[in-house]
Short mmCIF file of N, CA and C in Angstrom, two decimals:
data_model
loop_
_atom_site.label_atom_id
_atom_site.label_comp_id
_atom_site.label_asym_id
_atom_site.label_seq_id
_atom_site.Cartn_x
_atom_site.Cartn_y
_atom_site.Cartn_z
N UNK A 1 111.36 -4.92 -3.69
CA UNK A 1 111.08 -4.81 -5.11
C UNK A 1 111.81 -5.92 -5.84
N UNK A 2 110.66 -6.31 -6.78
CA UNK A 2 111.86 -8.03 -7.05
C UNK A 2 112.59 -7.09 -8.61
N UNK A 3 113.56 -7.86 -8.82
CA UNK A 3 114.41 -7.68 -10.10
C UNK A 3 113.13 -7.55 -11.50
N UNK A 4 113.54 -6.73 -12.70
CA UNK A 4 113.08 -7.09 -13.54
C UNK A 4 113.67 -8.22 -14.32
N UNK A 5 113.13 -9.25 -14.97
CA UNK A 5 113.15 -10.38 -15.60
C UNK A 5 113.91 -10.14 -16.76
N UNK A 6 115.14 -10.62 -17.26
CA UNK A 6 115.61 -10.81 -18.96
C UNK A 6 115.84 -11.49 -19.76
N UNK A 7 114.88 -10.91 -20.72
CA UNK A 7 114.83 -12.13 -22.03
C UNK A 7 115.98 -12.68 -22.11
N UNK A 8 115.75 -13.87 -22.25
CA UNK A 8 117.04 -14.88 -22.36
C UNK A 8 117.64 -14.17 -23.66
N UNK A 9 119.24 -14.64 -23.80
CA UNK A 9 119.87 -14.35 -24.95
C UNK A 9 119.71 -14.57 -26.15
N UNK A 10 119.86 -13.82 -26.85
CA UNK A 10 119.15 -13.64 -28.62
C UNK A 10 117.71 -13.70 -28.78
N UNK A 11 116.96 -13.45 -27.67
CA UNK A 11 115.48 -13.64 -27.93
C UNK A 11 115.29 -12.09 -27.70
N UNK A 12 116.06 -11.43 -27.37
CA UNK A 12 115.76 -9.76 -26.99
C UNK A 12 114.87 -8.74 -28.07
N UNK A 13 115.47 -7.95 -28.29
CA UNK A 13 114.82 -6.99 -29.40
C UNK A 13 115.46 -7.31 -30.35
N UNK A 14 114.52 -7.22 -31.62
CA UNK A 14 114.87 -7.07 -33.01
C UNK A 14 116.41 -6.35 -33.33
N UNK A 15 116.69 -5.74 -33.19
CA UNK A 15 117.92 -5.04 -33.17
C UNK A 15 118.92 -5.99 -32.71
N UNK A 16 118.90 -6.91 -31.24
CA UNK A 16 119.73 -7.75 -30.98
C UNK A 16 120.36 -8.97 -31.51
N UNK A 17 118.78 -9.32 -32.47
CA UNK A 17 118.87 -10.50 -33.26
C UNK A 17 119.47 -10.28 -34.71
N UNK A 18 119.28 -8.88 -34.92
CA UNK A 18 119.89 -8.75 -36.25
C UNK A 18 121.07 -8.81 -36.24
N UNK A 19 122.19 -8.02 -34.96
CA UNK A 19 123.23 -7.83 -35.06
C UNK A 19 123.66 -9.55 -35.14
N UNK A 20 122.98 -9.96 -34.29
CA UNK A 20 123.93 -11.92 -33.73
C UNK A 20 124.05 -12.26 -35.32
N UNK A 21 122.89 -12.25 -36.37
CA UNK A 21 122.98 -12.78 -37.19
C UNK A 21 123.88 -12.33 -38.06
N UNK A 22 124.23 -10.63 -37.93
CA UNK A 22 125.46 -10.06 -38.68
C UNK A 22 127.13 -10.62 -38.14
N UNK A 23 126.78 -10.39 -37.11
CA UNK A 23 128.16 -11.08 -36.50
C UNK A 23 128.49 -12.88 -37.06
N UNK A 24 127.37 -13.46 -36.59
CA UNK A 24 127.85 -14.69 -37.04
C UNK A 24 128.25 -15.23 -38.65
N UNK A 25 127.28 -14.33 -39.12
CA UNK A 25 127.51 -14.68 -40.70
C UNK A 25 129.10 -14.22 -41.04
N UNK A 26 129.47 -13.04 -40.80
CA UNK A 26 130.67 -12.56 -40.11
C UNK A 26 131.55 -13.66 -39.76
N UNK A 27 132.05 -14.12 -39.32
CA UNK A 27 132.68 -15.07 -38.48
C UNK A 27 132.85 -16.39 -39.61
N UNK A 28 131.49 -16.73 -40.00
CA UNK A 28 131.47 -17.99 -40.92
C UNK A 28 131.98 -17.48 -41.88
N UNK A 29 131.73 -16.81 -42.64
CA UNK A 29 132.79 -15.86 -43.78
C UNK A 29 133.61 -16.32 -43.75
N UNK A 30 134.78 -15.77 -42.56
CA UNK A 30 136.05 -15.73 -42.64
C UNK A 30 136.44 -16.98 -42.50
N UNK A 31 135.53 -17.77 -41.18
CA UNK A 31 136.16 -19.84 -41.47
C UNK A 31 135.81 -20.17 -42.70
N UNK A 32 135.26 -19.57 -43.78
CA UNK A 32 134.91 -20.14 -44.92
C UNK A 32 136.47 -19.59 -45.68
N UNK A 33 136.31 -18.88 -45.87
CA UNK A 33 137.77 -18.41 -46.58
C UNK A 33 139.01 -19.13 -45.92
N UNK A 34 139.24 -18.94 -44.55
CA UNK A 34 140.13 -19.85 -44.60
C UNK A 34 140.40 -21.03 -44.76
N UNK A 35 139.35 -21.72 -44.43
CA UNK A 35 138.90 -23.38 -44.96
C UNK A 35 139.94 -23.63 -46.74
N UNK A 36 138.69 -22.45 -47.52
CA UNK A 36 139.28 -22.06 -48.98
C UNK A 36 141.10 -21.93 -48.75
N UNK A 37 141.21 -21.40 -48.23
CA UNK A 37 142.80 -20.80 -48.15
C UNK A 37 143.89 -22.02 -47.85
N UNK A 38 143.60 -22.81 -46.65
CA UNK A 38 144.50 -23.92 -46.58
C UNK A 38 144.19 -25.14 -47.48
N UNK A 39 143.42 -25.17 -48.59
CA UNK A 39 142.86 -26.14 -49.31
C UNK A 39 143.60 -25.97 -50.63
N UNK A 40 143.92 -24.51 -50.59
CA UNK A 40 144.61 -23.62 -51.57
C UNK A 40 145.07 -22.51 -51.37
N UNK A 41 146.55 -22.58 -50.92
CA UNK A 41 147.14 -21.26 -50.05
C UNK A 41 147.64 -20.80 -51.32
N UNK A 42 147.41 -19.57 -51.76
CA UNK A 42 147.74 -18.78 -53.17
C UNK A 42 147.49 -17.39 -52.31
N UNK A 43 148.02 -16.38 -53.11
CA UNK A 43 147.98 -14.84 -52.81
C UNK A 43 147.02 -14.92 -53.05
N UNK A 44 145.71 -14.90 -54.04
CA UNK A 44 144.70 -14.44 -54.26
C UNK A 44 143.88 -14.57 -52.42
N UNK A 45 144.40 -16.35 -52.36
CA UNK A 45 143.31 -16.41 -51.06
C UNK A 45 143.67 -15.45 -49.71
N UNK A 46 145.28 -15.56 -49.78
CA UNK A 46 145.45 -14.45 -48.42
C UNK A 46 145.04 -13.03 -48.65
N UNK A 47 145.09 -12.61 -49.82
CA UNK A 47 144.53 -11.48 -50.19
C UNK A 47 143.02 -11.09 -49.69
N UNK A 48 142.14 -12.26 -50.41
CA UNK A 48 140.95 -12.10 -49.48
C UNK A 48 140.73 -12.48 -47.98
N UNK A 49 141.55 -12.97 -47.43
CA UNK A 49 140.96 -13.35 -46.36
C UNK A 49 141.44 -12.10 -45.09
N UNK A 50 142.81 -11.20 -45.81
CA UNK A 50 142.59 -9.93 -45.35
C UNK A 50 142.02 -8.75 -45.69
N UNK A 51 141.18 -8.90 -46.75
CA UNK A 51 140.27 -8.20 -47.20
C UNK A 51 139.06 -8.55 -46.14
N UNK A 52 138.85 -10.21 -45.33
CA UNK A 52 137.20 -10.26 -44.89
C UNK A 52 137.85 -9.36 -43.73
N UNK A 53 139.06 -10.05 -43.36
CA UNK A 53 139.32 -9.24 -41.75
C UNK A 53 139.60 -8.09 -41.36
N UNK A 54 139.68 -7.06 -42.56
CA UNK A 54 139.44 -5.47 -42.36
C UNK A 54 138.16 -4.93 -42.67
N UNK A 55 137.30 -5.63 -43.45
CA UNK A 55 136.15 -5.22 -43.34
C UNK A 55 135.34 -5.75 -42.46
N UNK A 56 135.60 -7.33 -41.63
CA UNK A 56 134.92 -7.23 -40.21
C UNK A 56 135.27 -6.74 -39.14
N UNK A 57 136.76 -6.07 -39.15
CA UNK A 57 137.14 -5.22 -37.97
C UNK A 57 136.26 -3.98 -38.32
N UNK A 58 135.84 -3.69 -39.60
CA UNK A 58 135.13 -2.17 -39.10
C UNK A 58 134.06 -2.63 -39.43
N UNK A 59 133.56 -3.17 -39.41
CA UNK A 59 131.94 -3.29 -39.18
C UNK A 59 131.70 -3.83 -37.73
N UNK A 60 132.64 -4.18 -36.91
CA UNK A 60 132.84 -4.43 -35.28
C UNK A 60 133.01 -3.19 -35.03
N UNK A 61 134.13 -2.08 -35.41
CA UNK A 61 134.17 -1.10 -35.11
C UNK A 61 132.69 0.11 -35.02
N UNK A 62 132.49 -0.39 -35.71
CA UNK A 62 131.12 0.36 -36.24
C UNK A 62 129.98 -0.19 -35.20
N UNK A 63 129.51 -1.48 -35.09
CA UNK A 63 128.80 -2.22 -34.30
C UNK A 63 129.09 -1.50 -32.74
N UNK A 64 130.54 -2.08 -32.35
CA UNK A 64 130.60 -1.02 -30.99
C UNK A 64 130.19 0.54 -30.71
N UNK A 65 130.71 1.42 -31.77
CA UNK A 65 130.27 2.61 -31.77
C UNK A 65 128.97 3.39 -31.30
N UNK A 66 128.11 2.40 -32.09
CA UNK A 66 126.55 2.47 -31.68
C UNK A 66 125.81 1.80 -30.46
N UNK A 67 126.46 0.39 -30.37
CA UNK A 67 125.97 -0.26 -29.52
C UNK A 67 126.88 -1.31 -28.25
N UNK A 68 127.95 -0.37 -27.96
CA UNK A 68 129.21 -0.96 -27.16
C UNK A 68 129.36 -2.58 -27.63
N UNK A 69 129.96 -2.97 -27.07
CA UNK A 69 130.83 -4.52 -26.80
C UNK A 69 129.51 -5.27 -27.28
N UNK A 70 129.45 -6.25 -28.25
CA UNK A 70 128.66 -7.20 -27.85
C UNK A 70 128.31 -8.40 -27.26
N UNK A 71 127.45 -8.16 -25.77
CA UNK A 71 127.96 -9.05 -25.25
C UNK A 71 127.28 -10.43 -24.93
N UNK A 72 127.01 -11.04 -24.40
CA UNK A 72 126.53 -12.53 -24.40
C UNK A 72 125.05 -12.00 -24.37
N UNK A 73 124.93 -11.42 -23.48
CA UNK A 73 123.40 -10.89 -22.76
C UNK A 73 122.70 -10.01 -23.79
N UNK A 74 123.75 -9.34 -24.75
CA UNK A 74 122.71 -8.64 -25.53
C UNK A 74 122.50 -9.02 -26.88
N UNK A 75 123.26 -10.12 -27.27
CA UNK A 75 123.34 -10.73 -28.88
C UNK A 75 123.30 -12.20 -28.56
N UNK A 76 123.38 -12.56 -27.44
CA UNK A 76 123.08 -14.28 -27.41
C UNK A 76 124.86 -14.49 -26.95
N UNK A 77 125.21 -16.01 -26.12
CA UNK A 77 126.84 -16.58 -26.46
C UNK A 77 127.31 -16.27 -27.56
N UNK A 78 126.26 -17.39 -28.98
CA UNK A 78 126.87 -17.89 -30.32
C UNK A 78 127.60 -15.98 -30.67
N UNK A 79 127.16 -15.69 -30.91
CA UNK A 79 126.72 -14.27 -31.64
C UNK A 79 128.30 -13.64 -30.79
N UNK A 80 128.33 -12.78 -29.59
CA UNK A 80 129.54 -12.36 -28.59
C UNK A 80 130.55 -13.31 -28.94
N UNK A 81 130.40 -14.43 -29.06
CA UNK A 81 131.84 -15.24 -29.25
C UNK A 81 132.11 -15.02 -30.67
N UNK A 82 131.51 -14.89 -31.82
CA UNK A 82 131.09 -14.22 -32.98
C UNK A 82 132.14 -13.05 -33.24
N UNK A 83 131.87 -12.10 -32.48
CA UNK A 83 132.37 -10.92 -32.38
C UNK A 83 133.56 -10.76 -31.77
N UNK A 84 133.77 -11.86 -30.82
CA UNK A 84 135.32 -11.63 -30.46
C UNK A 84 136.47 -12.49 -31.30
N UNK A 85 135.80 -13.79 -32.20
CA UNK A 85 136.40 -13.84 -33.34
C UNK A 85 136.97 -12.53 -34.67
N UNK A 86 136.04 -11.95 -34.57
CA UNK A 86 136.03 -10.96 -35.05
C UNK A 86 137.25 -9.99 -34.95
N UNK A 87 136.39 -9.99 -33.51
CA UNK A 87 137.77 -9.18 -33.12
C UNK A 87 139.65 -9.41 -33.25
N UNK A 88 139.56 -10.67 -32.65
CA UNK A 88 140.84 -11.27 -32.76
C UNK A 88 141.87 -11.36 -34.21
N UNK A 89 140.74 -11.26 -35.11
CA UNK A 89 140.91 -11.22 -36.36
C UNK A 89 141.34 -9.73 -37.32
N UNK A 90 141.16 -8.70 -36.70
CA UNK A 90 141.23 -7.82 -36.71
C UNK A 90 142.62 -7.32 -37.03
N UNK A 91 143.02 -6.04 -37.70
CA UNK A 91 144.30 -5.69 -38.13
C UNK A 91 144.30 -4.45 -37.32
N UNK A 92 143.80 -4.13 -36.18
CA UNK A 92 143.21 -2.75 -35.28
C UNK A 92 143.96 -3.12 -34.18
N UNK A 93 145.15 -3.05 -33.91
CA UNK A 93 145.25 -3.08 -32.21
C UNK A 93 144.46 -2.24 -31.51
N UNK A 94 145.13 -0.88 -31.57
CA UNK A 94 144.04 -0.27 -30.85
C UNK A 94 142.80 -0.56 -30.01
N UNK A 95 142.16 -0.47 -31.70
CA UNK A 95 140.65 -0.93 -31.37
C UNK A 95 140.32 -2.61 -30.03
N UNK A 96 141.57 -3.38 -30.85
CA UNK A 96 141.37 -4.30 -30.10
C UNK A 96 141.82 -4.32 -28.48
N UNK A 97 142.59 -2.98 -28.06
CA UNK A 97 142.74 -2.58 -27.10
C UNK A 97 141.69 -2.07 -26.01
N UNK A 98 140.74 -1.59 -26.69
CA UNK A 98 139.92 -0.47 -26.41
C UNK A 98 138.96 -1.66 -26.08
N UNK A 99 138.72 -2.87 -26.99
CA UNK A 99 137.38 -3.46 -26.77
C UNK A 99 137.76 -4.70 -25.72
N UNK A 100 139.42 -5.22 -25.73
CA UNK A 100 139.81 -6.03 -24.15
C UNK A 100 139.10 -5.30 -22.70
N UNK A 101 139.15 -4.24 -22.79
CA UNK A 101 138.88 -3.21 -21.78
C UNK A 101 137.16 -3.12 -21.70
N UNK A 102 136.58 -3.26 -22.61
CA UNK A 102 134.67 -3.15 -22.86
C UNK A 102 135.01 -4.52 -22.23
N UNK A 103 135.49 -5.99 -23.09
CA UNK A 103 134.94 -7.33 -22.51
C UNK A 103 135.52 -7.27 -21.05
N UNK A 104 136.69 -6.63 -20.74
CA UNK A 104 136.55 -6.69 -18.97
C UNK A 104 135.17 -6.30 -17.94
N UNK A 105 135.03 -5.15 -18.66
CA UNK A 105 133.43 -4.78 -17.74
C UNK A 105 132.20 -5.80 -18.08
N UNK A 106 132.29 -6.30 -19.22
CA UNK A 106 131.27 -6.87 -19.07
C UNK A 106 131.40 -8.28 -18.22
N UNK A 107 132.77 -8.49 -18.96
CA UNK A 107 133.11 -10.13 -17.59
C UNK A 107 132.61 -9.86 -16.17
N UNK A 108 133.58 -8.34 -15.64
CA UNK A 108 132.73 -8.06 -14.19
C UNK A 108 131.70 -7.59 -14.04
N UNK A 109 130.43 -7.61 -14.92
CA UNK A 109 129.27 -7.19 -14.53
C UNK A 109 128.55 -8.79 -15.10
N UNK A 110 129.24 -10.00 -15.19
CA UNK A 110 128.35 -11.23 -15.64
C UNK A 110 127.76 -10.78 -17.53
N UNK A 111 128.21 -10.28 -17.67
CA UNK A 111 127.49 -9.97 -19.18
C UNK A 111 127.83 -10.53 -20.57
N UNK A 112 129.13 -11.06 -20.10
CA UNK A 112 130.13 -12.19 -21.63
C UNK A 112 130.93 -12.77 -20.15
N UNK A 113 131.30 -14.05 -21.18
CA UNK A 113 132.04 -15.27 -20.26
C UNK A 113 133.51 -14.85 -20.08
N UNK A 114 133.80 -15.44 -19.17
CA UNK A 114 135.22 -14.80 -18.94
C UNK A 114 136.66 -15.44 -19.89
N UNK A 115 136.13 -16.06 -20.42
CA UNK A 115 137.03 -17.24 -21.41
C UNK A 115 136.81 -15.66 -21.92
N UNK A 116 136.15 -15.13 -22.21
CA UNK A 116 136.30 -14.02 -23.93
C UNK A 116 137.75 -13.18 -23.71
N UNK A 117 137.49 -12.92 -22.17
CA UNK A 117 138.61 -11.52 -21.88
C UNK A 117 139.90 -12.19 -21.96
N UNK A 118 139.61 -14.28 -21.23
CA UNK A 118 141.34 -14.14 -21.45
C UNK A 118 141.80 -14.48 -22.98
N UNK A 119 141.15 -14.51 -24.29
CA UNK A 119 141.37 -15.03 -25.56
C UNK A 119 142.03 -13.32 -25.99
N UNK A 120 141.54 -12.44 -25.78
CA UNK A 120 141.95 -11.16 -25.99
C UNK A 120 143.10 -10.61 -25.17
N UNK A 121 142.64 -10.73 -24.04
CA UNK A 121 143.65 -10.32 -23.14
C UNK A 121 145.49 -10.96 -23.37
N UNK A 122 145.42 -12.57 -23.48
CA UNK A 122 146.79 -13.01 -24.26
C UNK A 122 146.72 -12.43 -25.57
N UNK A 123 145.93 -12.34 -26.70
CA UNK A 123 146.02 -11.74 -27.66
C UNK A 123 147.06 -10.41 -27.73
N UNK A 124 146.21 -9.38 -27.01
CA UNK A 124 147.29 -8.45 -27.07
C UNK A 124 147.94 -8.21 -26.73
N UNK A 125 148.50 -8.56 -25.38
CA UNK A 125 149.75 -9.15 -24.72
C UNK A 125 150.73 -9.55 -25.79
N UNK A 126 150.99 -10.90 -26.71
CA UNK A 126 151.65 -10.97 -27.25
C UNK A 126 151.57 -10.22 -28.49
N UNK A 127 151.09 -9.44 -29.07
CA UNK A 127 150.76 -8.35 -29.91
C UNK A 127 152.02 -6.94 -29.53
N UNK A 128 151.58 -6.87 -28.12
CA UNK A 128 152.45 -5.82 -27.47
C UNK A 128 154.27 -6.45 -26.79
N UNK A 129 154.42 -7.80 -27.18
CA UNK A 129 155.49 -8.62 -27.10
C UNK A 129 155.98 -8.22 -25.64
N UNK A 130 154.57 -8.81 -24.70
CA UNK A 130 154.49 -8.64 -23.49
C UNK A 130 154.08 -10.40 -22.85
N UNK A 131 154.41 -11.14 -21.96
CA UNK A 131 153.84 -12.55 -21.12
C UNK A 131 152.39 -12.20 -21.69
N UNK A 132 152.08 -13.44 -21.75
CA UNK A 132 150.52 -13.44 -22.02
C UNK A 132 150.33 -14.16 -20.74
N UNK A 133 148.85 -14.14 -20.31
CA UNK A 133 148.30 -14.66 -19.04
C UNK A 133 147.32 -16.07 -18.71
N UNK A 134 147.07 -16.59 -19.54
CA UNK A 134 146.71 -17.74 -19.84
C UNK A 134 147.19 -18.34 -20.85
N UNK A 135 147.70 -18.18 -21.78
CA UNK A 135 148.55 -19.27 -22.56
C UNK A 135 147.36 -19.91 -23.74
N UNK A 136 147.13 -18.88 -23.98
CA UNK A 136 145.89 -19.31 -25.20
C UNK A 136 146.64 -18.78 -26.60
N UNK A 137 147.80 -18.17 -26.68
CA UNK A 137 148.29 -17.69 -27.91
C UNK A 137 149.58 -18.77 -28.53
N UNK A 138 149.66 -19.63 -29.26
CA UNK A 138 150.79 -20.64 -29.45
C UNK A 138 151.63 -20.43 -30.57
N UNK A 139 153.17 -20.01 -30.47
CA UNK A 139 153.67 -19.97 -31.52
C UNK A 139 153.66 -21.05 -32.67
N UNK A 140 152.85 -20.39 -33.78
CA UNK A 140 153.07 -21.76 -35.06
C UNK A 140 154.56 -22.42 -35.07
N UNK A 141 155.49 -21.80 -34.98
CA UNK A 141 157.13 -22.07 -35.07
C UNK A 141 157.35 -23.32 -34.37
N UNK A 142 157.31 -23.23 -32.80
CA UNK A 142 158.01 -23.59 -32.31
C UNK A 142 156.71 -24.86 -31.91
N UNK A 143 155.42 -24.34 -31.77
CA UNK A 143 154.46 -25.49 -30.98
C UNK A 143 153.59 -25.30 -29.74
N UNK A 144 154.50 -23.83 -28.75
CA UNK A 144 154.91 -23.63 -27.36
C UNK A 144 154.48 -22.50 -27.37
N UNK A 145 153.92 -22.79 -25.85
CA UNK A 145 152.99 -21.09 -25.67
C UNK A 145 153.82 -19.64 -26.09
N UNK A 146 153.83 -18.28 -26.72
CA UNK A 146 154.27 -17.61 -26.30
C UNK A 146 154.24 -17.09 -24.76
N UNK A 147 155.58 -17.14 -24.66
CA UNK A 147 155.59 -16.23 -23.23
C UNK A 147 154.87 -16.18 -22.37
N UNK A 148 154.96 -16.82 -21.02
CA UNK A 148 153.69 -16.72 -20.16
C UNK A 148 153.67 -15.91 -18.89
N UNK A 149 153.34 -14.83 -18.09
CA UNK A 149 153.57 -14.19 -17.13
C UNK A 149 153.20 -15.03 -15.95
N UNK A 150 154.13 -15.47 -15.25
CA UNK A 150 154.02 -16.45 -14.13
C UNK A 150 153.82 -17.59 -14.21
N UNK A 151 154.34 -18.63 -15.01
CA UNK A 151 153.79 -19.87 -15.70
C UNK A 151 153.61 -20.75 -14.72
N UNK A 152 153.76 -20.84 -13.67
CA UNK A 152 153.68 -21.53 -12.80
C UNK A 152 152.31 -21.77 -11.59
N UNK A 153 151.93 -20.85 -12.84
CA UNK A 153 150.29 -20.26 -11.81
C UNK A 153 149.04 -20.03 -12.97
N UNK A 154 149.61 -20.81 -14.37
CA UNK A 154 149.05 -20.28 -15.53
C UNK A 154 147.57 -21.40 -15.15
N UNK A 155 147.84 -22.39 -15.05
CA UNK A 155 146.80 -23.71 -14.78
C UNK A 155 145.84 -23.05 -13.72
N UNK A 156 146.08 -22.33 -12.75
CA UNK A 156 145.08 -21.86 -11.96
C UNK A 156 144.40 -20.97 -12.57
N UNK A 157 145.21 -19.97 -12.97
CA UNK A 157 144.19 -18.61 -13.90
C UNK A 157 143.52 -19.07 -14.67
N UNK A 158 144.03 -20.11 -15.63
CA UNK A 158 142.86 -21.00 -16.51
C UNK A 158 141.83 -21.88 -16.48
N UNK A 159 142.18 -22.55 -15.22
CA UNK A 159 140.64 -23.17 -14.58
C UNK A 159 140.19 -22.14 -13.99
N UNK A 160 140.39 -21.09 -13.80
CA UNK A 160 139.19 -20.03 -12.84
C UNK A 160 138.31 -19.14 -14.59
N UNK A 161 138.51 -19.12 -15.58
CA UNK A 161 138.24 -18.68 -16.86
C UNK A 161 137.28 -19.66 -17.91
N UNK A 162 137.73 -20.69 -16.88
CA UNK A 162 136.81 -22.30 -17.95
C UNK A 162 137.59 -22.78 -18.89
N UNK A 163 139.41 -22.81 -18.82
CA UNK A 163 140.03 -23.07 -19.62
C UNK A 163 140.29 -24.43 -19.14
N UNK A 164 140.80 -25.59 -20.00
CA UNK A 164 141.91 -26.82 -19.14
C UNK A 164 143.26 -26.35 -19.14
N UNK A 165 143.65 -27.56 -18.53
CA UNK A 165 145.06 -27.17 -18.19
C UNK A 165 146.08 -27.20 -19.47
N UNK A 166 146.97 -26.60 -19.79
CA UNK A 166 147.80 -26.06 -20.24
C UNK A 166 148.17 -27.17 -21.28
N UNK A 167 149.02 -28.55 -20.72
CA UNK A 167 149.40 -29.32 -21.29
C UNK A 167 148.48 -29.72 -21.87
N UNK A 168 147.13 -30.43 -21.44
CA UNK A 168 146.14 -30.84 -22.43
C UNK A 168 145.78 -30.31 -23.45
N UNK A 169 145.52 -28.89 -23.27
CA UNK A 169 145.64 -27.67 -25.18
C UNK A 169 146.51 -27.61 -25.85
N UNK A 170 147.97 -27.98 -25.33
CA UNK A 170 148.48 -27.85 -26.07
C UNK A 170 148.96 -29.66 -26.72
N UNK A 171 148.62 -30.41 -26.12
CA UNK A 171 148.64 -31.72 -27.13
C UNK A 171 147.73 -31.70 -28.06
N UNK A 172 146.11 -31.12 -27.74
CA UNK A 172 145.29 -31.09 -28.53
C UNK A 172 145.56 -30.45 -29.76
N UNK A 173 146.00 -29.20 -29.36
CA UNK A 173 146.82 -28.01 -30.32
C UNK A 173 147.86 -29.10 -31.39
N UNK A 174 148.74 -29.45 -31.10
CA UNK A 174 149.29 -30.88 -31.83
C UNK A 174 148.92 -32.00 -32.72
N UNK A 175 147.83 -32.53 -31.76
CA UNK A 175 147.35 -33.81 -32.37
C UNK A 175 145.95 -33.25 -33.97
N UNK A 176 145.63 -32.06 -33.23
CA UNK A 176 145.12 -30.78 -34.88
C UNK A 176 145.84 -31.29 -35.98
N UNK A 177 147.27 -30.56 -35.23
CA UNK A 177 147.54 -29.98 -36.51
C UNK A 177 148.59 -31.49 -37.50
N UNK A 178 148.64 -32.61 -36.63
CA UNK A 178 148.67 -33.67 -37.42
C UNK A 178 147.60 -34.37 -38.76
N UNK A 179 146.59 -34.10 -37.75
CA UNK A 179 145.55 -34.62 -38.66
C UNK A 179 145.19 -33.60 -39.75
N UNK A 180 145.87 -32.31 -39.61
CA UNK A 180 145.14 -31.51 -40.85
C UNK A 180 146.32 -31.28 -42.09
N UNK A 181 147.64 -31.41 -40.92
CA UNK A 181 149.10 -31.40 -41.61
C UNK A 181 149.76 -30.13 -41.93
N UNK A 182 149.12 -29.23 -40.61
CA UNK A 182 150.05 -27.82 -39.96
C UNK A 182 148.90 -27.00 -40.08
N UNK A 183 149.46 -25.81 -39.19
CA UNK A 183 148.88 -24.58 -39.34
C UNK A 183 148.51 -24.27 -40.31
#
């Protein structure tokens, strides 16, 4: 019996395409506000820009509820990477606990890229002021990864995820924030 065939990503059902487009608009929001925010860092702007990120943590919250994790396969890449901005953005550990654990199954069932689980996975790691495991979380302070669990093995876990190596993100991470003139 051969496999059934699947619509490529974001071409699925109506329902799939609506959410990608909620999520992404989602997402651009908030780079829009912050764009606004470092152009003009005032209370008003941090004010809103944790105003977008509690109302897109629960409208993620909400999104999962009905329709689990969203993941590459069922909202498109753009859209899942969308949502784990989202997520990351989020004032929910918890939640963001609960949904590291959804993007693991879907990583092991091929369903979202595995870059998603380790952007979350260090996320809440240093959240829980625990080693993070790829070295994707960088203290603004100092420049330098927080905390890494086994650093000596971090470059392998990150080329097996589709990350580069360590030192190269983090010059890039640098040579940013010259040209923009900080975090």
């Amino acid at each position: 019996m051969e496999p059934t065939p699947r619509p490529a990503p974001g071409t699925g059902p109506p329902r799939g395409r609506v959410l990608a487009a909620e999520l992404i608009r989602r997402a651009e929001d908030g780079r829009r506000l912050a764009r606004e925010a470092r152009s003009a860092p005032t209370a008003r702007a941090r004010d809103r820009i944790a105003a977008c990120h509690t109302g897109n943590g629960e409208a993620l919250r909400a999104i999962v509820a009905r329709h689990g994790w969203p993941t590459a396969e069922s909202v498109g890449e753009p859209a899942s990477t969308a949502a784990l901005m989202l997520l990351l953005h989020s004032p929910d550990l918890g939640f963001q606990l609960t949904c590291r654990d959804l993007i693991a199954e879907a990583v092991a069932d091929g369903r979202c890229p595995a870059l998603h689980h380790a952007y979350i996975a260090d996320h809440c790691a240093v959240a829980l002021n625990q080693p993070q495991f790829y070295g994707t979380r960088i203290d603004p302070g100092t420049l330098f990864p927080y905390p890494i669990r086994h650093p000596e093995s971090v470059d392998e876990r990150r080329q097996d995820v589709g990350l580069g190596p360590l030192t190269d993100h983090l010059r890039a991470v640098r040579v940013d924030l010259g040209a923009s003139g900080g975090l």
